[in-house]
mmCIF file of C-alpha atoms in Angstrom:
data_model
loop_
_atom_site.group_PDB
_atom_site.id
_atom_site.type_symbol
_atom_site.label_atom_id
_atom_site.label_comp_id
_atom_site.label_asym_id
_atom_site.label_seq_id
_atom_site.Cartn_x
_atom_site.Cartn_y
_atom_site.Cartn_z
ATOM 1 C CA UNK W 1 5.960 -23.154 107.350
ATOM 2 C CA UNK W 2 4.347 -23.189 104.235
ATOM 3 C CA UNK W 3 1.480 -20.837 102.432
ATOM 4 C CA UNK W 4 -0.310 -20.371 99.315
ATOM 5 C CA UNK W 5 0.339 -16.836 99.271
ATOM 6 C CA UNK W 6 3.739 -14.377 98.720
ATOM 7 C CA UNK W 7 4.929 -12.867 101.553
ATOM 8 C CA UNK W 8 7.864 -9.832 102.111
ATOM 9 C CA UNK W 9 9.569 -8.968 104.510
ATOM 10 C CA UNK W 10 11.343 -5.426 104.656
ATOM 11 C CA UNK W 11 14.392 -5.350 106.907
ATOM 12 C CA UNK W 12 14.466 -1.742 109.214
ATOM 13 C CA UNK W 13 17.402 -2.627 111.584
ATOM 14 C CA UNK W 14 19.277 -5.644 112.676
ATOM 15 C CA UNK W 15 19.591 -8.724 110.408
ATOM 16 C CA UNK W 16 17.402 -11.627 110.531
ATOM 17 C CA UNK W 17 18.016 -15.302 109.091
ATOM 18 C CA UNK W 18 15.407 -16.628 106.307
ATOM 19 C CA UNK W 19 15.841 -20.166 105.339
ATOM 20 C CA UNK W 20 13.786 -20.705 101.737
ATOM 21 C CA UNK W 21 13.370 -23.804 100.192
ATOM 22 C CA UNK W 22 16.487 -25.098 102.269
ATOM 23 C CA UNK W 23 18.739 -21.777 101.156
ATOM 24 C CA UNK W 24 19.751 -19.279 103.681
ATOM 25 C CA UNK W 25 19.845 -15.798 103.247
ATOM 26 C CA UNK W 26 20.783 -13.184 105.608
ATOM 27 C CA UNK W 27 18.751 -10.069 105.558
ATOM 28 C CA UNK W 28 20.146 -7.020 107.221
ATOM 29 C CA UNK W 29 18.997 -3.258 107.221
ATOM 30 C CA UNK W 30 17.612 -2.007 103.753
ATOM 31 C CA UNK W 31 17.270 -5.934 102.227
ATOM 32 C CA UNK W 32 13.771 -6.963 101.337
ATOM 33 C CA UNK W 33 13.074 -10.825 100.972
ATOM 34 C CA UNK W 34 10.301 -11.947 98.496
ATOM 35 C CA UNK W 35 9.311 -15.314 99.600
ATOM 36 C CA UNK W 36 6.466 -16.807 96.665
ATOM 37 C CA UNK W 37 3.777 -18.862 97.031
ATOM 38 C CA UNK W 38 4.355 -22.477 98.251
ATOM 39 C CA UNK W 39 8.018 -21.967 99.162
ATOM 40 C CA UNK W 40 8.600 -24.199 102.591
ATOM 41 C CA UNK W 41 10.752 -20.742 104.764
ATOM 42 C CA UNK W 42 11.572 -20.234 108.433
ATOM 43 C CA UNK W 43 13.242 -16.901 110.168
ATOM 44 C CA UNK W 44 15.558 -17.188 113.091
ATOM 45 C CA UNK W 45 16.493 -13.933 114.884
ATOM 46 C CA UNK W 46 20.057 -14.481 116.835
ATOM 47 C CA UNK W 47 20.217 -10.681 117.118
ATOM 48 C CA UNK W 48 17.929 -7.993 117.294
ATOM 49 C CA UNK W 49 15.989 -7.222 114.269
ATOM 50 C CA UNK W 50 13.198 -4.404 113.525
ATOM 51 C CA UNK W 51 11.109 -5.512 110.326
ATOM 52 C CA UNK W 52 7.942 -5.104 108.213
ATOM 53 C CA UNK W 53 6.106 -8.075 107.151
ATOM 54 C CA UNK W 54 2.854 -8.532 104.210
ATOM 55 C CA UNK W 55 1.609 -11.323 103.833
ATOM 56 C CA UNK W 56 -0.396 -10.804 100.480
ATOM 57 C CA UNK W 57 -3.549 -12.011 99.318
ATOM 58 C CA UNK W 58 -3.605 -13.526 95.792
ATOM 59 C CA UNK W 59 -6.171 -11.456 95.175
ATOM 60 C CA UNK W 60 -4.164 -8.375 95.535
ATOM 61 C CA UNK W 61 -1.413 -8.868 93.136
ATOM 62 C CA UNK W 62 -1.142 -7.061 90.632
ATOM 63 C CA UNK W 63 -3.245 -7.934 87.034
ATOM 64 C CA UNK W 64 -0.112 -7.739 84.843
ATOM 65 C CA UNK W 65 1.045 -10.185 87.439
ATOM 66 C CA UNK W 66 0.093 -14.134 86.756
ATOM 67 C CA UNK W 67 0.530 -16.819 89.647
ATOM 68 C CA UNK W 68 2.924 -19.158 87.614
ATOM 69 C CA UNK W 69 5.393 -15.890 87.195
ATOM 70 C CA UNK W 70 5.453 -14.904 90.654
ATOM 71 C CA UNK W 71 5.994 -18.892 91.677
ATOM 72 C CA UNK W 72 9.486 -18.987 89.183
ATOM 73 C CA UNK W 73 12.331 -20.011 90.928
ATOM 74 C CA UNK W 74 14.894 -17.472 91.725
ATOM 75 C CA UNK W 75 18.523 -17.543 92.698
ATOM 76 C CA UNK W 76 17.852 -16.017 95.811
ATOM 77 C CA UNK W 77 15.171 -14.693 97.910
ATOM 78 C CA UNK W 78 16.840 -11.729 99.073
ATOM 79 C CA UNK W 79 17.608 -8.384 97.413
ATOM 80 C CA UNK W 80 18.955 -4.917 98.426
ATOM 81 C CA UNK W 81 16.745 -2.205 97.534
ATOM 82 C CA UNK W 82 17.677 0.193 95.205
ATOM 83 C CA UNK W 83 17.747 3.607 97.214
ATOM 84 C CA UNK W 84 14.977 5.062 95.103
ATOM 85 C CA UNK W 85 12.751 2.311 95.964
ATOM 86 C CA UNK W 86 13.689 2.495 99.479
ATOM 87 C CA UNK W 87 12.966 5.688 99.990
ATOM 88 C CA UNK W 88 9.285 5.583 98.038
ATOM 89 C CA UNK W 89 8.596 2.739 100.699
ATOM 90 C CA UNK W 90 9.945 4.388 103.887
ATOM 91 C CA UNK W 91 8.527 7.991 103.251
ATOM 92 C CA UNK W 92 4.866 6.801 101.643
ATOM 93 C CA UNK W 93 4.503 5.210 105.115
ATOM 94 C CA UNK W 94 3.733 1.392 103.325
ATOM 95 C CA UNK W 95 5.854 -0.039 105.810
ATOM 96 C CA UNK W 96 3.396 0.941 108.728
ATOM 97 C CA UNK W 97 0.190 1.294 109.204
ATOM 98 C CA UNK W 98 -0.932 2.219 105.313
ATOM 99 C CA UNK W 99 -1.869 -1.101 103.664
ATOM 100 C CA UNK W 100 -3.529 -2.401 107.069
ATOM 101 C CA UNK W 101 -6.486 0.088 107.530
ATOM 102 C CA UNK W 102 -8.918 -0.590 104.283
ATOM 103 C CA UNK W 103 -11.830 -1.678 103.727
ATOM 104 C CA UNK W 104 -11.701 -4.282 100.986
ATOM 105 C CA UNK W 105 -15.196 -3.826 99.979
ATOM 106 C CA UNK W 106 -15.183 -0.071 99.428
ATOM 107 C CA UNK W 107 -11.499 1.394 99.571
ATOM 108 C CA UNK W 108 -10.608 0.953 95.593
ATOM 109 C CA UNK W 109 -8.204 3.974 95.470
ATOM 110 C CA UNK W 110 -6.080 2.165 98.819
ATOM 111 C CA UNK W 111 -6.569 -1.598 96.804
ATOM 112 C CA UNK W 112 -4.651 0.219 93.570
ATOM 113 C CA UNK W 113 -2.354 1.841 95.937
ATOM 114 C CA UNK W 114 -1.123 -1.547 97.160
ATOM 115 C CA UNK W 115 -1.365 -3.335 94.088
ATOM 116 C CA UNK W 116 1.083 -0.562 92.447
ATOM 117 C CA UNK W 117 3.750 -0.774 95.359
ATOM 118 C CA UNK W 118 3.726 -4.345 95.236
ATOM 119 C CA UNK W 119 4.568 -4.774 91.771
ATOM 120 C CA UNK W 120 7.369 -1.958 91.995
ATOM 121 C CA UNK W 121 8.778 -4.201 94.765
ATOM 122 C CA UNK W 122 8.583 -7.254 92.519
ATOM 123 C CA UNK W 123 10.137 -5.345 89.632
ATOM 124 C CA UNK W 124 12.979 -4.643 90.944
ATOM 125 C CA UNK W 125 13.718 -7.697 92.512
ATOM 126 C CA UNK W 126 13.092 -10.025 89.379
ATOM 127 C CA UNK W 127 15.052 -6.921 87.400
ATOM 128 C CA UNK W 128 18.073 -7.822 89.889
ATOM 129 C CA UNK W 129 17.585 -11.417 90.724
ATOM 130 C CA UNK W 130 17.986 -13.925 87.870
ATOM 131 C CA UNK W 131 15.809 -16.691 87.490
ATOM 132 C CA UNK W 132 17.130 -19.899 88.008
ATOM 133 C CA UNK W 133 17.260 -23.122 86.106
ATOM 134 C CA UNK W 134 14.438 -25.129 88.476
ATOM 135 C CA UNK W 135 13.790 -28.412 87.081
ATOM 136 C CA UNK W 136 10.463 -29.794 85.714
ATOM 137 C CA UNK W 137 9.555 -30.927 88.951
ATOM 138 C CA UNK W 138 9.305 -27.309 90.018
ATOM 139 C CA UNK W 139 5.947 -26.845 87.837
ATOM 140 C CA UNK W 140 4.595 -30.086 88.951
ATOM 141 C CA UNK W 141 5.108 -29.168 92.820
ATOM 142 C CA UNK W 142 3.223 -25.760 92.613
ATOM 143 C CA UNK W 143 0.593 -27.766 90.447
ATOM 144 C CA UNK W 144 0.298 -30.529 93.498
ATOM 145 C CA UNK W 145 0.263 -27.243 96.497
ATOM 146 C CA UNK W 146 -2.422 -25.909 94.508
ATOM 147 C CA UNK W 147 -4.612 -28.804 94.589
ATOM 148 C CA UNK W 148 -3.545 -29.171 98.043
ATOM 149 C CA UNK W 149 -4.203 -25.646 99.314
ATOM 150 C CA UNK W 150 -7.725 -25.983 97.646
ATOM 151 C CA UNK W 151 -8.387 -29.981 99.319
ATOM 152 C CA UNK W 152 -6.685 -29.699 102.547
ATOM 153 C CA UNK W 153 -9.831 -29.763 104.200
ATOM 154 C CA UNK W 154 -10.213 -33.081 102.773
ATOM 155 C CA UNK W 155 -9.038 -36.929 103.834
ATOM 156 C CA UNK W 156 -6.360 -36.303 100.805
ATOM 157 C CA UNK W 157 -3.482 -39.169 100.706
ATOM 158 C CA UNK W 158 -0.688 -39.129 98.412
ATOM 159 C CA UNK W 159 -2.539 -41.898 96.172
ATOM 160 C CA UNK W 160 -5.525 -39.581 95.822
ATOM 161 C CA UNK W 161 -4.217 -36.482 94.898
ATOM 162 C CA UNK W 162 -1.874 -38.550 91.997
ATOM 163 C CA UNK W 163 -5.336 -39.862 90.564
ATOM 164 C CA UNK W 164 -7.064 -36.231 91.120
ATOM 165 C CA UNK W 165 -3.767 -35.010 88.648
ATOM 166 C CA UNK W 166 -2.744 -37.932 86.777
ATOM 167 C CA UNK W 167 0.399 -38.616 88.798
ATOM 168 C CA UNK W 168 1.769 -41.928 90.277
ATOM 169 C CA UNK W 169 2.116 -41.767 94.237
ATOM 170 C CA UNK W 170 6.044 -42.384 93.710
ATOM 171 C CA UNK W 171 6.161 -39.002 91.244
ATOM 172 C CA UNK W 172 4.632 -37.090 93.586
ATOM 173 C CA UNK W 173 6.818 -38.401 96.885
ATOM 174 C CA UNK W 174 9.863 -37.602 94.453
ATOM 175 C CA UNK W 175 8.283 -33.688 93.646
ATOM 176 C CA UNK W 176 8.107 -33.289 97.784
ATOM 177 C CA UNK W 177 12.281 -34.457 97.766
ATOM 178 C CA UNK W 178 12.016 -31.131 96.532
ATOM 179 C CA UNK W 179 10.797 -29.319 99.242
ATOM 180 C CA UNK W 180 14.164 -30.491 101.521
ATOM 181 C CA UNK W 181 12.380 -32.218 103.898
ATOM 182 C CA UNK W 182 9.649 -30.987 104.154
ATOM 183 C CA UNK W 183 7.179 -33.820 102.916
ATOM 184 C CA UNK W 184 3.355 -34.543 102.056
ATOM 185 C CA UNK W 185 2.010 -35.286 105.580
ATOM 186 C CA UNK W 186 4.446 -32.025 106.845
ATOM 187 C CA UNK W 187 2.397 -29.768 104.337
ATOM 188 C CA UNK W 188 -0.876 -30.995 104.893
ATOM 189 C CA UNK W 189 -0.641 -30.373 108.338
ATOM 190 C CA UNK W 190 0.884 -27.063 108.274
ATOM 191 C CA UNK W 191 -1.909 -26.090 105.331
ATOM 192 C CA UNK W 192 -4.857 -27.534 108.381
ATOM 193 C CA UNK W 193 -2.723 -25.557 110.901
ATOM 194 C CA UNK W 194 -2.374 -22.157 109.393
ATOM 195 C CA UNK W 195 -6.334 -22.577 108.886
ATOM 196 C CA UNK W 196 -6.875 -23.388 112.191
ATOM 197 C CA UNK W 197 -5.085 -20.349 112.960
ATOM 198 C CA UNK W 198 -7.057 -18.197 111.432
ATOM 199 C CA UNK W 199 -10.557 -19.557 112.508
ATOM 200 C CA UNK W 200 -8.995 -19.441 116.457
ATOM 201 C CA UNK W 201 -8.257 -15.403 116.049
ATOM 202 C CA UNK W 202 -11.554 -14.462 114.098
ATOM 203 C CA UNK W 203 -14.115 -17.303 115.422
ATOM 204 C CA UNK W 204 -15.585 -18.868 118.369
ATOM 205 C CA UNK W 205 -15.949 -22.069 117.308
ATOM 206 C CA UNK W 206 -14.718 -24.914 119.523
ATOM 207 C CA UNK W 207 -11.755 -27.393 119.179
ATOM 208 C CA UNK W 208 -13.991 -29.967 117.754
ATOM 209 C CA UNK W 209 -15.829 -27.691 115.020
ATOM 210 C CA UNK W 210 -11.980 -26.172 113.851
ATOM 211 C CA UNK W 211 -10.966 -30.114 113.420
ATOM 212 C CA UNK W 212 -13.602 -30.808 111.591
ATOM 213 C CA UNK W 213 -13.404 -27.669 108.976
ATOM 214 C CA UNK W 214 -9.660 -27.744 109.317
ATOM 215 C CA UNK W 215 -9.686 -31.692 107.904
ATOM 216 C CA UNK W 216 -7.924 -33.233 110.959
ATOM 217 C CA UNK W 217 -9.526 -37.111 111.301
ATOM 218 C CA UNK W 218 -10.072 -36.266 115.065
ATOM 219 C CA UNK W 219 -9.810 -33.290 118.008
ATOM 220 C CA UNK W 220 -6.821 -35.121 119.923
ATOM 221 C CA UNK W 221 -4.649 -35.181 116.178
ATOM 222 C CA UNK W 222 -5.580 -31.579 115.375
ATOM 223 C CA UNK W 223 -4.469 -30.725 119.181
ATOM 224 C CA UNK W 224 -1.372 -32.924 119.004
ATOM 225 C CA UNK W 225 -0.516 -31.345 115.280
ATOM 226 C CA UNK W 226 -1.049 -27.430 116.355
ATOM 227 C CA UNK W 227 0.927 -28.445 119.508
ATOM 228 C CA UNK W 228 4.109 -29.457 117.630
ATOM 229 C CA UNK W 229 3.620 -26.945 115.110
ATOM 230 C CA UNK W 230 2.972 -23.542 117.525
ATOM 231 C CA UNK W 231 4.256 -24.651 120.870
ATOM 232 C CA UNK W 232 1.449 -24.011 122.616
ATOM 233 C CA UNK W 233 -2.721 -25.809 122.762
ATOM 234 C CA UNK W 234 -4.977 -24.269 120.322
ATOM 235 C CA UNK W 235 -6.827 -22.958 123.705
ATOM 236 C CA UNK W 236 -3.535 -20.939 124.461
ATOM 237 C CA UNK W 237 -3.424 -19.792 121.119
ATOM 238 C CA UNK W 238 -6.917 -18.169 121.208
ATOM 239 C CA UNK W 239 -5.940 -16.665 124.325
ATOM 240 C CA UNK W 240 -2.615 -15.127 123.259
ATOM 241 C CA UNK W 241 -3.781 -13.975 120.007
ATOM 242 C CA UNK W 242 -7.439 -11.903 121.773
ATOM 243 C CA UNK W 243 -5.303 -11.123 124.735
#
C-alpha cells in the first residue's frame, strides 16, 4: 500500500519482512524501519513477530523537520537502534499505550512529547543511514503523490494531473516506472481505499455515500476495488473493524 504519511515500525520479537519501494529488508528484534511518505511497502510475517507500529500525522512531525527531507531517498529503510535510543523508547513506555491516549485539541505537553521522540528516532536513523543518489524523477514523483493525495477524490487521469503540473502524460507514466509496479490507476485506488477505510471505522455512511466522497465513478467499482485490495466487502470491513 501506499500513504501520504511516515510510518515506523519498532521490532519487539521475531523478524518481520518489509518490502519498500521494491527493496526488502528484514527486521528482527531491536530494528526500527522508517518507511516516508509516498513509499509503495508491504510486510509479510513467515514467523512470529511482536511489533509497534505509528503511523504519523504530518502534522505531528517535528518543526525543524520539512516534508521534502523526510521524503529523501535512503539506502535502506531499516536501522538497528542504538542501545541508548532503545532503551529511552522501551522504558518511556512510547511503544504502548503513550502516544495513543491524547487529546489533540488540548494535550500540548503529550503533542511535544511525541514530536521530540519522533525526531530522536529520525536522527539517528538519517545519522546512520546514508542518503542515496535517487534520480530527478524522485522529486517529481513525491510532487505528482502530493497532488494526488490532495485530488484523489477527484475523476483525476494521468492527462489531467500532467496539465494540473506541467507534465506530459508519458513523463509522468515514466515517474510511476519508479514505483516498481506499482502504477497510476494502482495508487489512485489504494489513496480512495485507505479513505474509504477510514470513513467505514469512524462513520455510518452507506456504500454509496463512501463512493461518492472516496472518488470511485460508481458503488459496484468502489466494492470491486476494496474487495481486491482488503479481501473482504466494505460491509465486512465495518463489521470487523466495530466488532
Amino acid at each position: 500500500h501506499i500513504h501520504e504519511f511516515c510510518e515506523m515500525e519498532m521490532v519487539l520479537d521475531g523478524e518481520i519482512e518489509i518490502t519498500v519501494d521494491g527493496k526488502k529488508h528484514i527486521a528482527r528484534a531491536g530494528d526500527i524501519a522508517v518507511i516516508p511518505p509516498f513509499r509503495v511497502h508491504s510486510f509479510h510475517t513467515p514467523n512470529y513477530v511482536k511489533q509497534t507500529i505509528f503511523v504519523i500525522s504530518n502534522n505531528l512531525l517535528p518543526s525543524s523537520v520539512s516534508f521534502d527531507e523526510l521524503c529523501r531517498p535512503r539506502e535502506i529503510s531499516v536501522f538497528h537502534a542504538p542501545e541508548r535510543l532503545w532503551n529511552f523508547l522501551t522504558e518511556s513506555g512510547f511503544h504502548r499505550d503513550y502516544a495513543r491516549n491524547y487529546d489533540p485539541q488540548n494535550d500540548a505537553e503529550t503533542i511535544h512529547w511525541i514530536r521530540s521522540v519522533i525526531y530522536l528516532i529520525l536522527c539517528e536513523y538519517w545519522k546512520i543511514v546514508p542518503i542515496s543518489e535517487g534520480a530527478h524523477t524522485e522529486k517529481a514523483l513525491t510532487r505528482i503523490l502530493v497532488y494526488m493525495s490532495q485530488h484523489f477524490r477527484e475523476p483525476i487521469t494521468q492527462e489531467s494531473l500532467g496539465a494540473a503540473l506541467g507534465y506530459s502524460a508519458k513523463y509522468i507514466s515514466n515517474c510511476f516506472r519508479a514505483l516498481k509496479g506499482f502504477g497510476f490507476r494502482d495508487v489512485l485506488n489504494s489513496m480512495r481505499v485507505e479513505e474509504a477505510k477510514r470513513l467505514l471505522s469512524t462513520t455510518d455512511f452507506t456504500n454509496v455515500e463512501i463512493a461518492v466522497e472516496c472518488g470511485f465513478s460508481s458503488v459496484s467499482t468502489f466494492h470491486q476495488v476494496f474487495l481486491t485490495a482488503e479481501g473482504c466487502a466494505p460491509k465486512q470491513y465495518r463489521e470487523k473493524i466495530k466488532g
